[in-house]
PDB file of C-alpha atoms in Angstrom:
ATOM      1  CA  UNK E   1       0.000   0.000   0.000  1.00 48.00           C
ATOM      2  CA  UNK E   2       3.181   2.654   0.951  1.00 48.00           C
ATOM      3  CA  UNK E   3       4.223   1.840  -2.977  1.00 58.00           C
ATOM      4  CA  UNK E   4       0.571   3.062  -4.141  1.00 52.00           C
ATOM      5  CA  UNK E   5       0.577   6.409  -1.601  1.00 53.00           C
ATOM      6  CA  UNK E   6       4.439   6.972  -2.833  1.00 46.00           C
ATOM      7  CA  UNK E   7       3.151   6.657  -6.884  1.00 56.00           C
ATOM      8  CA  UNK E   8       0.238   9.244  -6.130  1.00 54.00           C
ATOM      9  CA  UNK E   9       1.755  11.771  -3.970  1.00 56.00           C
ATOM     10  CA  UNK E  10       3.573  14.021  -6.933  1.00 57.00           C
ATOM     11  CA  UNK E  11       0.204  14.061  -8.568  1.00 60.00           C
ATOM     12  CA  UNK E  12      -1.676  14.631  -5.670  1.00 55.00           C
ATOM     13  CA  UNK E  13       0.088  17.505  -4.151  1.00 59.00           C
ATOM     14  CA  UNK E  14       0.709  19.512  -7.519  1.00 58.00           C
ATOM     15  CA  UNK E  15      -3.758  19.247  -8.174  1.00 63.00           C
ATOM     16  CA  UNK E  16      -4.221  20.137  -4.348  1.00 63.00           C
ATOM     17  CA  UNK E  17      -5.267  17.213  -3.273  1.00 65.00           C
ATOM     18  CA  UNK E  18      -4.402  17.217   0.249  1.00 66.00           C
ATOM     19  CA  UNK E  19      -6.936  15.012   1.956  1.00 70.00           C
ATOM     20  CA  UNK E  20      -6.602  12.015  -0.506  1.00 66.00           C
ATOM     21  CA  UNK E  21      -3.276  12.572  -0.002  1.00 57.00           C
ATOM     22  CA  UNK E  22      -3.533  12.117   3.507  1.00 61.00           C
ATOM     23  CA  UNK E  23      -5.922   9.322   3.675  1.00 68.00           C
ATOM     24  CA  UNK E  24      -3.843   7.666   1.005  1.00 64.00           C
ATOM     25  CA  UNK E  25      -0.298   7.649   3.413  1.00 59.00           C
ATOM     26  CA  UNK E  26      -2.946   6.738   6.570  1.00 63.00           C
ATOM     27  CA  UNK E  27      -3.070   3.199   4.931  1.00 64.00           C
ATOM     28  CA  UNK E  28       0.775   3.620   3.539  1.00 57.00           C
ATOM     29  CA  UNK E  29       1.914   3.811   6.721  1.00 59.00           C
ATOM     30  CA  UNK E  30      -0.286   1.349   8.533  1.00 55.00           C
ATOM     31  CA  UNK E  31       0.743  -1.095   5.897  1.00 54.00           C
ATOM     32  CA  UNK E  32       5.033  -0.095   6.401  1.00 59.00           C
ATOM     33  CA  UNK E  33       4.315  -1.493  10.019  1.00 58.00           C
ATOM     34  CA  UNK E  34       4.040  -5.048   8.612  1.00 47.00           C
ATOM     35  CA  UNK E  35       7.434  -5.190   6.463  1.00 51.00           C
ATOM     36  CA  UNK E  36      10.761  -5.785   7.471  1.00 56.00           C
ATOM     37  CA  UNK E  37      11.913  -2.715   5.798  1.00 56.00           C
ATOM     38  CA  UNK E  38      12.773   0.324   7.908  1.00 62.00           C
ATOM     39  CA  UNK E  39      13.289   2.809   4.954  1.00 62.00           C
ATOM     40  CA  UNK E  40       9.752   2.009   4.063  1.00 65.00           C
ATOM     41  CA  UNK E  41       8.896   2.601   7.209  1.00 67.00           C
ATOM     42  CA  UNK E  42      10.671   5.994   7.979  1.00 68.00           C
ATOM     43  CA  UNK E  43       9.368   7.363   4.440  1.00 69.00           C
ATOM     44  CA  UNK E  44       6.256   6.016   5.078  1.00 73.00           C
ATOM     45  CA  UNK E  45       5.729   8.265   8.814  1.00 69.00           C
ATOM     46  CA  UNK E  46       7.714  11.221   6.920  1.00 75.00           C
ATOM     47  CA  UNK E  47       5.538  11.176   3.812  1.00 71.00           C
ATOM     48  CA  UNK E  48       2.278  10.950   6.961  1.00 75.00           C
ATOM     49  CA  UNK E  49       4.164  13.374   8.558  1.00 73.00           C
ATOM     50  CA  UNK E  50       4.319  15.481   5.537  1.00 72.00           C
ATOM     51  CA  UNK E  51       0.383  15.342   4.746  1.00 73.00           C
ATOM     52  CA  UNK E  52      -1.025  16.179   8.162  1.00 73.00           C
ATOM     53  CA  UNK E  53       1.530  19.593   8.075  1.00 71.00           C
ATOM     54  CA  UNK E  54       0.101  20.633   5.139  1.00 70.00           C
ATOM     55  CA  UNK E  55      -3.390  20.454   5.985  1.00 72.00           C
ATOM     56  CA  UNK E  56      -2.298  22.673   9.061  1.00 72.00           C
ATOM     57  CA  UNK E  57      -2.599  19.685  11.683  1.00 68.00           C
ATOM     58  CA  UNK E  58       1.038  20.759  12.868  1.00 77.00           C
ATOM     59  CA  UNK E  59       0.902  18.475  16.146  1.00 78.00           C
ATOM     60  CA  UNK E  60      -0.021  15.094  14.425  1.00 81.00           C
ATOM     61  CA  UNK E  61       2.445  16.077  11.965  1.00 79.00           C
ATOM     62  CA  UNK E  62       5.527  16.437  14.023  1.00 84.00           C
ATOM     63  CA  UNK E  63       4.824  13.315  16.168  1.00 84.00           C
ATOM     64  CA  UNK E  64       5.082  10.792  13.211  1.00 81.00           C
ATOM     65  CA  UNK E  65       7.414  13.029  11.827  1.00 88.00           C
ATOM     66  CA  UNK E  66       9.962  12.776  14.858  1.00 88.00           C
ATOM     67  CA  UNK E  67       9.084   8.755  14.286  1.00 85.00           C
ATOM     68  CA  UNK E  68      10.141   8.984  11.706  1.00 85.00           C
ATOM     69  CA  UNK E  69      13.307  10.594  12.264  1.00 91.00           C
ATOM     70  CA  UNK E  70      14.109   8.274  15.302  1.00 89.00           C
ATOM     71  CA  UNK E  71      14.010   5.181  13.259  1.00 87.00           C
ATOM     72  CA  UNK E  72      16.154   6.714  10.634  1.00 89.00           C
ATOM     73  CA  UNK E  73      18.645   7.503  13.277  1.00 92.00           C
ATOM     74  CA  UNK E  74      18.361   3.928  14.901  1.00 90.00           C
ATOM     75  CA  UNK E  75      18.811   1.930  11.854  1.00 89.00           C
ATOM     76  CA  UNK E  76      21.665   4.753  10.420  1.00 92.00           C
ATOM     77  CA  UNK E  77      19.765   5.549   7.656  1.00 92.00           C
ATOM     78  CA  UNK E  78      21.428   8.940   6.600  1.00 95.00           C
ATOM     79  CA  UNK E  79      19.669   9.683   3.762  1.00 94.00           C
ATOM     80  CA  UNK E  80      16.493   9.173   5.698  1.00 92.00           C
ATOM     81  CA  UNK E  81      17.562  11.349   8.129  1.00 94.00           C
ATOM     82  CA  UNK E  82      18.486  14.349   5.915  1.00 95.00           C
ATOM     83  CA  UNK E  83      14.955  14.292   3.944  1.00 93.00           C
ATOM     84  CA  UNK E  84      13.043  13.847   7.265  1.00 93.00           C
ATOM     85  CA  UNK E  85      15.006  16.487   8.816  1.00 95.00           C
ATOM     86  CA  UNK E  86      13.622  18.769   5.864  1.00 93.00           C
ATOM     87  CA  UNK E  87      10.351  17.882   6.137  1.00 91.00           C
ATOM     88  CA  UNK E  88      10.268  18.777  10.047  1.00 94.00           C
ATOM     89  CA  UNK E  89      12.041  22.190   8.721  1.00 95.00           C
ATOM     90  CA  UNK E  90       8.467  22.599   7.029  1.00 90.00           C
ATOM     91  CA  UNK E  91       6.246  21.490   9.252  1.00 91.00           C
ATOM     92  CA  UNK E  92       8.281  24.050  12.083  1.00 93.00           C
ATOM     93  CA  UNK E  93       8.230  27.003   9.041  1.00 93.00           C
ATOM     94  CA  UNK E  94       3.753  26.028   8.841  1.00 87.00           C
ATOM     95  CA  UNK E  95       3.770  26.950  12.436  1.00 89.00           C
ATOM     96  CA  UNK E  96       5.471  30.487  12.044  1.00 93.00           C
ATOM     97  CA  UNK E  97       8.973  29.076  13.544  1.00 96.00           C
ATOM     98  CA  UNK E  98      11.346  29.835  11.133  1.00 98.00           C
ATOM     99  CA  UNK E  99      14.600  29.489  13.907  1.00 98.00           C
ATOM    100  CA  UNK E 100      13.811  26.484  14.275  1.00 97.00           C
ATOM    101  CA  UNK E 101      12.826  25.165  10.490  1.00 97.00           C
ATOM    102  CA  UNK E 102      16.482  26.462   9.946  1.00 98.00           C
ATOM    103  CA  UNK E 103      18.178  24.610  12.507  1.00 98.00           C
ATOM    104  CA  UNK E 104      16.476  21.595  11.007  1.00 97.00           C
ATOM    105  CA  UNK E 105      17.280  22.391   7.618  1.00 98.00           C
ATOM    106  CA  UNK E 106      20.550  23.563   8.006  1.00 98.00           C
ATOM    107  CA  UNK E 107      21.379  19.591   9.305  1.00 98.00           C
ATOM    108  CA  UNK E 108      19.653  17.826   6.273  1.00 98.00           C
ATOM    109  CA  UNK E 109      22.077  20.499   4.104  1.00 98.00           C
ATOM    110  CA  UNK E 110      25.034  18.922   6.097  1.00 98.00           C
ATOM    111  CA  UNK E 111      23.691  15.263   5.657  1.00 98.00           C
ATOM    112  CA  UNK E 112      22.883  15.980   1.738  1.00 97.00           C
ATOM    113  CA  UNK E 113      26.162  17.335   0.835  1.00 97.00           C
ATOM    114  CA  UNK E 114      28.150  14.214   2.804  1.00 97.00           C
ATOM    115  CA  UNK E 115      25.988  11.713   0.741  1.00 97.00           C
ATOM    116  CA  UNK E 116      26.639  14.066  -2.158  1.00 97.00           C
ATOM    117  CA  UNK E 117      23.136  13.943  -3.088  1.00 97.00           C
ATOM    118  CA  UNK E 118      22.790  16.986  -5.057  1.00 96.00           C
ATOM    119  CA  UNK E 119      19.204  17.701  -6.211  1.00 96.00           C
ATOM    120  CA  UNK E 120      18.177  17.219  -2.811  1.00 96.00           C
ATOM    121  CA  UNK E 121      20.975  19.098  -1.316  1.00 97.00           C
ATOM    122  CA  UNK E 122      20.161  22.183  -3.632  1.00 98.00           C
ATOM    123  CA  UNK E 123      16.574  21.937  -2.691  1.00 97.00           C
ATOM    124  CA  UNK E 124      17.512  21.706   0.795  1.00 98.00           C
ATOM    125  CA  UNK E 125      19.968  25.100   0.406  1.00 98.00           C
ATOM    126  CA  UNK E 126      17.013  26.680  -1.057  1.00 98.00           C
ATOM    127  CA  UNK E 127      15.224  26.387   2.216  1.00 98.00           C
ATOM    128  CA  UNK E 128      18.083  27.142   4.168  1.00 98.00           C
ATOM    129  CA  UNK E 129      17.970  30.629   2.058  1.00 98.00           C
ATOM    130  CA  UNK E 130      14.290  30.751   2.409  1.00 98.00           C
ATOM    131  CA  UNK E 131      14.029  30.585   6.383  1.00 98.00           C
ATOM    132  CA  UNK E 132      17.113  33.102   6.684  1.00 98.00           C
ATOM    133  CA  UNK E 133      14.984  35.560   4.434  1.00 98.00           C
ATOM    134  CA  UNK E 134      12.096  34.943   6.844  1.00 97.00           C
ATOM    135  CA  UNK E 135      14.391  35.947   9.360  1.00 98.00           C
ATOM    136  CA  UNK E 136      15.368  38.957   8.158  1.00 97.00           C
ATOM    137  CA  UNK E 137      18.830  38.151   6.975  1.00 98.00           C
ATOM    138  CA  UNK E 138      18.492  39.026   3.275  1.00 98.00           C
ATOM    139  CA  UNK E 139      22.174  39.023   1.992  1.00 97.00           C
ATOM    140  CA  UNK E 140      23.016  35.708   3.399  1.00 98.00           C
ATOM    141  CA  UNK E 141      19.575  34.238   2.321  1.00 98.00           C
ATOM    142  CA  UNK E 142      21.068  35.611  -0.977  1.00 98.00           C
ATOM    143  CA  UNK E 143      24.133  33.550  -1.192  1.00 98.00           C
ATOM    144  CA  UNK E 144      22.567  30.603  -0.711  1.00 98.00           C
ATOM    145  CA  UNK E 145      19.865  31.112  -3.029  1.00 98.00           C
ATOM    146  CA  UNK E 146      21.950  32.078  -5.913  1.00 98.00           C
ATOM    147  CA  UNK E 147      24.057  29.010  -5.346  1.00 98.00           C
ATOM    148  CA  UNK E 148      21.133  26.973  -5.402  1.00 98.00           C
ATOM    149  CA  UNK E 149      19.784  28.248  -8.425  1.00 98.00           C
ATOM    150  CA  UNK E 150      23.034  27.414 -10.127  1.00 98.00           C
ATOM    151  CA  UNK E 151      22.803  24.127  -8.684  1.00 97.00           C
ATOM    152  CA  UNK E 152      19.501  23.473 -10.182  1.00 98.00           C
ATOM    153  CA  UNK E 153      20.019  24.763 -13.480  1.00 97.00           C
ATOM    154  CA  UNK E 154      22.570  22.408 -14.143  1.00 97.00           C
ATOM    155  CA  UNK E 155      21.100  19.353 -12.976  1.00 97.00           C
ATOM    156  CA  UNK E 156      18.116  20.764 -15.505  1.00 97.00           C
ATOM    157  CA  UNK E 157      16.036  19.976 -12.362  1.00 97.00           C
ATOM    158  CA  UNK E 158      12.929  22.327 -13.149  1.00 97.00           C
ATOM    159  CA  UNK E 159      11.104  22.011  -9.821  1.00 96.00           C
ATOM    160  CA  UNK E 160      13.824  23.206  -8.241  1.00 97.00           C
ATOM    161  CA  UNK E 161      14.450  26.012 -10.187  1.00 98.00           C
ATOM    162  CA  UNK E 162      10.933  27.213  -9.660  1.00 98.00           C
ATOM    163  CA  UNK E 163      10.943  26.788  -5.879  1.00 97.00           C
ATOM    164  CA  UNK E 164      14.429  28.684  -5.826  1.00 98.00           C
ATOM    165  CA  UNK E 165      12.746  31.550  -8.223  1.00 98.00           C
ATOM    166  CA  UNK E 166      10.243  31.699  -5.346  1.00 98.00           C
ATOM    167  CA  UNK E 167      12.719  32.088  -2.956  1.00 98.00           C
ATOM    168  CA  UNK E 168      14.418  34.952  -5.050  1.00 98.00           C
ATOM    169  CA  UNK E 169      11.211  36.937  -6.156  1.00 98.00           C
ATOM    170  CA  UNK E 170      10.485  37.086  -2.098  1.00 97.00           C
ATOM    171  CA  UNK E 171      13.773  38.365  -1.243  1.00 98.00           C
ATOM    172  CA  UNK E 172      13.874  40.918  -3.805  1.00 98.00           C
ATOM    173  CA  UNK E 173       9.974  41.662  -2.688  1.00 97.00           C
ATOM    174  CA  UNK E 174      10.932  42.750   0.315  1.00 96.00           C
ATOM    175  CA  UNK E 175      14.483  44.205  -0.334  1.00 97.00           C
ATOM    176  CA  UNK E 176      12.186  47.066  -2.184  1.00 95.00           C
ATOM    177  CA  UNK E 177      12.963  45.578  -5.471  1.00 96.00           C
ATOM    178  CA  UNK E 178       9.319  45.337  -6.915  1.00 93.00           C
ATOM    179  CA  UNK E 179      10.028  44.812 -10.474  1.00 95.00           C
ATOM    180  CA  UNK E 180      12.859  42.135 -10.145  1.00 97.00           C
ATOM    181  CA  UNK E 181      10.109  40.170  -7.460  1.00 98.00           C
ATOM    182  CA  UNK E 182       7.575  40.234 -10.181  1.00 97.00           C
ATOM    183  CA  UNK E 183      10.044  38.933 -12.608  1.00 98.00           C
ATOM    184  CA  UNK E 184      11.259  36.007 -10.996  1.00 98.00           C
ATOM    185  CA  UNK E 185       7.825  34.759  -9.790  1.00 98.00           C
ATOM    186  CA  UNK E 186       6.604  34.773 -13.406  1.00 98.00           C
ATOM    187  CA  UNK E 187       9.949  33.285 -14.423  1.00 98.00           C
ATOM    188  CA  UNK E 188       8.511  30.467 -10.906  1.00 98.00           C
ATOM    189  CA  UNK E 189       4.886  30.541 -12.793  1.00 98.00           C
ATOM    190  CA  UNK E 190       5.923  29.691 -16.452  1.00 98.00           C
ATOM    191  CA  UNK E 191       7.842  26.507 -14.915  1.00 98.00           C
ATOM    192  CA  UNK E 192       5.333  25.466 -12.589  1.00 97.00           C
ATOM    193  CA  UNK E 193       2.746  25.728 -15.484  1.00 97.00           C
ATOM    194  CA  UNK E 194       4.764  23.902 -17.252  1.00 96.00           C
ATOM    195  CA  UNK E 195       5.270  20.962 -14.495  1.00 95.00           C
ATOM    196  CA  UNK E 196       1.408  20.886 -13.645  1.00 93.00           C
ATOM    197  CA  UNK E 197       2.002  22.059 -10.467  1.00 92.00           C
ATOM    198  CA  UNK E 198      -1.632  23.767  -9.726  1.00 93.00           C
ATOM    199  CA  UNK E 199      -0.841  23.864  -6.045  1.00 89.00           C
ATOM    200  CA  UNK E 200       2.453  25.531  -6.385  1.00 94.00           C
ATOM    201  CA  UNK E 201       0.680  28.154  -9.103  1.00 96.00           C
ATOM    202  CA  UNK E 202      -1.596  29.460  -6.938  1.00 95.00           C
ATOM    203  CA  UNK E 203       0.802  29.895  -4.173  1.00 95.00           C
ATOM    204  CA  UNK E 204       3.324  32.197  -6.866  1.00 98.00           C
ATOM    205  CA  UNK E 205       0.095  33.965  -8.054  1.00 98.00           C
ATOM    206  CA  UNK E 206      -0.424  34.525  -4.518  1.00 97.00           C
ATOM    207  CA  UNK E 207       3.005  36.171  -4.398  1.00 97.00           C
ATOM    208  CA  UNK E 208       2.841  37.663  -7.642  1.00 98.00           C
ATOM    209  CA  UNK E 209       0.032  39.731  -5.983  1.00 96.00           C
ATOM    210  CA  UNK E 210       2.392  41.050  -3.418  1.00 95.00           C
ATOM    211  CA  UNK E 211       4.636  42.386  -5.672  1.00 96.00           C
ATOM    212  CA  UNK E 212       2.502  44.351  -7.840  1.00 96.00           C
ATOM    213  CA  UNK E 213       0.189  45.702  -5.413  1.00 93.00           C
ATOM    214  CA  UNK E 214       2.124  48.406  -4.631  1.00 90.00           C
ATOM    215  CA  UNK E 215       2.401  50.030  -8.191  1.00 91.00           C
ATOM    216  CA  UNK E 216       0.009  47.936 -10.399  1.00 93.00           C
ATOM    217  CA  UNK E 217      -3.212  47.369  -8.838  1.00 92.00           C
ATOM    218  CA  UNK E 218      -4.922  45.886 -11.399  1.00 94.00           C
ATOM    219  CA  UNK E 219      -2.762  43.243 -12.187  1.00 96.00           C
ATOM    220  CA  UNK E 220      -1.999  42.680  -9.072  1.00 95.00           C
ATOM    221  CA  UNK E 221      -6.174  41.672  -8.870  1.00 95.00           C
ATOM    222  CA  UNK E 222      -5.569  39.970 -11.584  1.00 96.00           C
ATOM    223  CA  UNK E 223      -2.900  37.608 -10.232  1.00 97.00           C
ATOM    224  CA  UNK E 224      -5.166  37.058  -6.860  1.00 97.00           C
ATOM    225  CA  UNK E 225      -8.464  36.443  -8.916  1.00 96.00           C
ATOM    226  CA  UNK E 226      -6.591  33.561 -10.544  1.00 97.00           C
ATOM    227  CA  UNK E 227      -4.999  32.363  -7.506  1.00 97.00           C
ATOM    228  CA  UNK E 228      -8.321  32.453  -5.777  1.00 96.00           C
ATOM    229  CA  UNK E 229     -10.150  30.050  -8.578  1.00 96.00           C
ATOM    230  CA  UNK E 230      -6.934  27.655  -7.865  1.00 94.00           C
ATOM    231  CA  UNK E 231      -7.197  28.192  -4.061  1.00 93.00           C
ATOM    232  CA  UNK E 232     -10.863  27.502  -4.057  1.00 93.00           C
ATOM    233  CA  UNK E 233     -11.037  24.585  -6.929  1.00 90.00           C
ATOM    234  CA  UNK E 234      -7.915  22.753  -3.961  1.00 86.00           C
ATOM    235  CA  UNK E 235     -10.139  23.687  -1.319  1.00 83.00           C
ATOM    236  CA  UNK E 236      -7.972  25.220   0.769  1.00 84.00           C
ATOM    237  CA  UNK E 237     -10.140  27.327   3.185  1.00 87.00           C
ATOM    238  CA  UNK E 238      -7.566  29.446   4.580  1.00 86.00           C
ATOM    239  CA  UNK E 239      -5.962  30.442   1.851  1.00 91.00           C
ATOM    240  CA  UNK E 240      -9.050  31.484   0.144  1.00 93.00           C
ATOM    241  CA  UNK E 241     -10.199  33.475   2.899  1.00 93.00           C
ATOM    242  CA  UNK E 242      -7.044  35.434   3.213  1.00 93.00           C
ATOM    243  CA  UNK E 243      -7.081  36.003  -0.546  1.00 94.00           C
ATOM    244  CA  UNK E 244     -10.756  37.687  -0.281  1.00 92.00           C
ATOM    245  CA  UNK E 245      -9.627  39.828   2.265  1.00 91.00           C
ATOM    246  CA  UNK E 246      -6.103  40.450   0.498  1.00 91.00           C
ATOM    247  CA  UNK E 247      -9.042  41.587  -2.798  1.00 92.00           C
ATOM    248  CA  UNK E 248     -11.250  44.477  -0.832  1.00 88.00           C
ATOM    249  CA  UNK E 249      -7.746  45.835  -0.596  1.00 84.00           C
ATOM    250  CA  UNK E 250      -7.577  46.350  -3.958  1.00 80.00           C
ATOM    251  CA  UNK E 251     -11.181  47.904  -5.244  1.00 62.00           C
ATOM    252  CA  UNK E 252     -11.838  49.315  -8.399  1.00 56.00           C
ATOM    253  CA  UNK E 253     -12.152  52.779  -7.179  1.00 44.00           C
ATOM    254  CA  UNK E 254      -8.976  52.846  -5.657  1.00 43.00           C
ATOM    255  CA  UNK E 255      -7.253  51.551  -8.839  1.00 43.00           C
ATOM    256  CA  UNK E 256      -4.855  53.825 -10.394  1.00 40.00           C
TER     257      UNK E 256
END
């Protein structure tokens, strides 16, 4: 059953699909417990782990997610370790804690680049640049985000690029750089169109909107409106709520 929740989980998070995918690594995971194979296992209670952060049940998610870490640890599964590590980064950077989502991180980054696993590492540098943005620290979040962008343009690893475009358009966002933000999240959109990726689409519109509000009203509506039809059509309550109230922000009448 893990095999069946690991083949639908790409598909299922890029459509929004966040309860199937949760119900789908429920039964994953309650089938792991009956194999002799502890990687299955620890995926299987990371990938669990995974599903209940993003559907905002943070506590649920960091107990099987700290399973899952312990039994990477106790049967020295490195690699384990460094993507379970990540995905506790995100379910820490969910709740708002963005020290601590680094400090988590910033050890899969250390595990990645000893296994040299580089995809993963680059992805993993990304979010080490992402959280230090978060936390104010723009020029170092810089460095690493540059790097990984490098990184992930020559492995011609697309996803990557996009999430690290992401990364880039937010720190330039909020470094005052308006145009450059816009510019790199439609560089993010065009690739994540291109990958399917509806969830990840809605979230750069999202962002888009950001950047444009301040000097482009109406496309900055634009970019929300759309988000909002992919926001709703996921059904992701919060996330269409905030959206309506990010819209009365920007009525007609006080278009430019």
């Amino acid at each position: 059953m893990w095999q069946l929740a690991w083949t639908l989980t790409t598909f299922q998070l890029r459509q929004g699909h966040l309860q199937d995918n949760l119900t789908a690594w429920k039964a994953g995971a309650a089938a792991s417990n009956h194999l002799d194979a502890p990687r299955s296992r620890t995926r299987s209670y990371r990938h669990l782990g995974r599903a209940h952060a993003q559907l905002g049940q943070h506590e649920e998610a960091l107990v099987h997610l700290q399973d899952g870490l312990a039994g990477a640890e106790r049967d020295d599964d490195r690699l384990g370790q460094a993507h379970t590590h990540r995905a506790i980064a995100v379910a820490w950077e969910q709740q708002g804690q963005y020290q601590r989502a680094l400090d988590h991180v910033r050890r899969a980054l250390r595990l990645f680049e000893d296994l040299d696993v580089k995809v993963s590492g680059s992805h993993a540098r990304n979010k080490v640049g992402w959280y230090l943005a978060k936390l104010g620290h723009y020029e170092e979040a810089r460095r690493h985000c540059d790097q990984a962008l490098h990184q992930c343009r020559t492995a011609e690893d697309r996803s990557g690029q996009a999430r690290t475009l992401l990364s880039l358009g937010y720190l330039a966002h909020h470094t005052g750089h308006h145009d450059e933000a816009a510019d790199r999240y439609r560089q993010a959109l065009a690739l994540y169109r291109d990958l399917g990726d509806t969830s990840a689409q809605a979230d750069t519109l999202d962002h888009l909107g950001h950047a444009l509000a301040p000097h482009n009203k109406p496309e900055a509506r634009a970019a929300w409106h759309q988000a909002l039809t992919l926001y709703t059509s996921q059904h992701r309550p919060t996330e269409t709520h905030r959206l309506h109230q990010q819209l009365t922000t920007l009525t007609p009448e006080n278009s430019p």
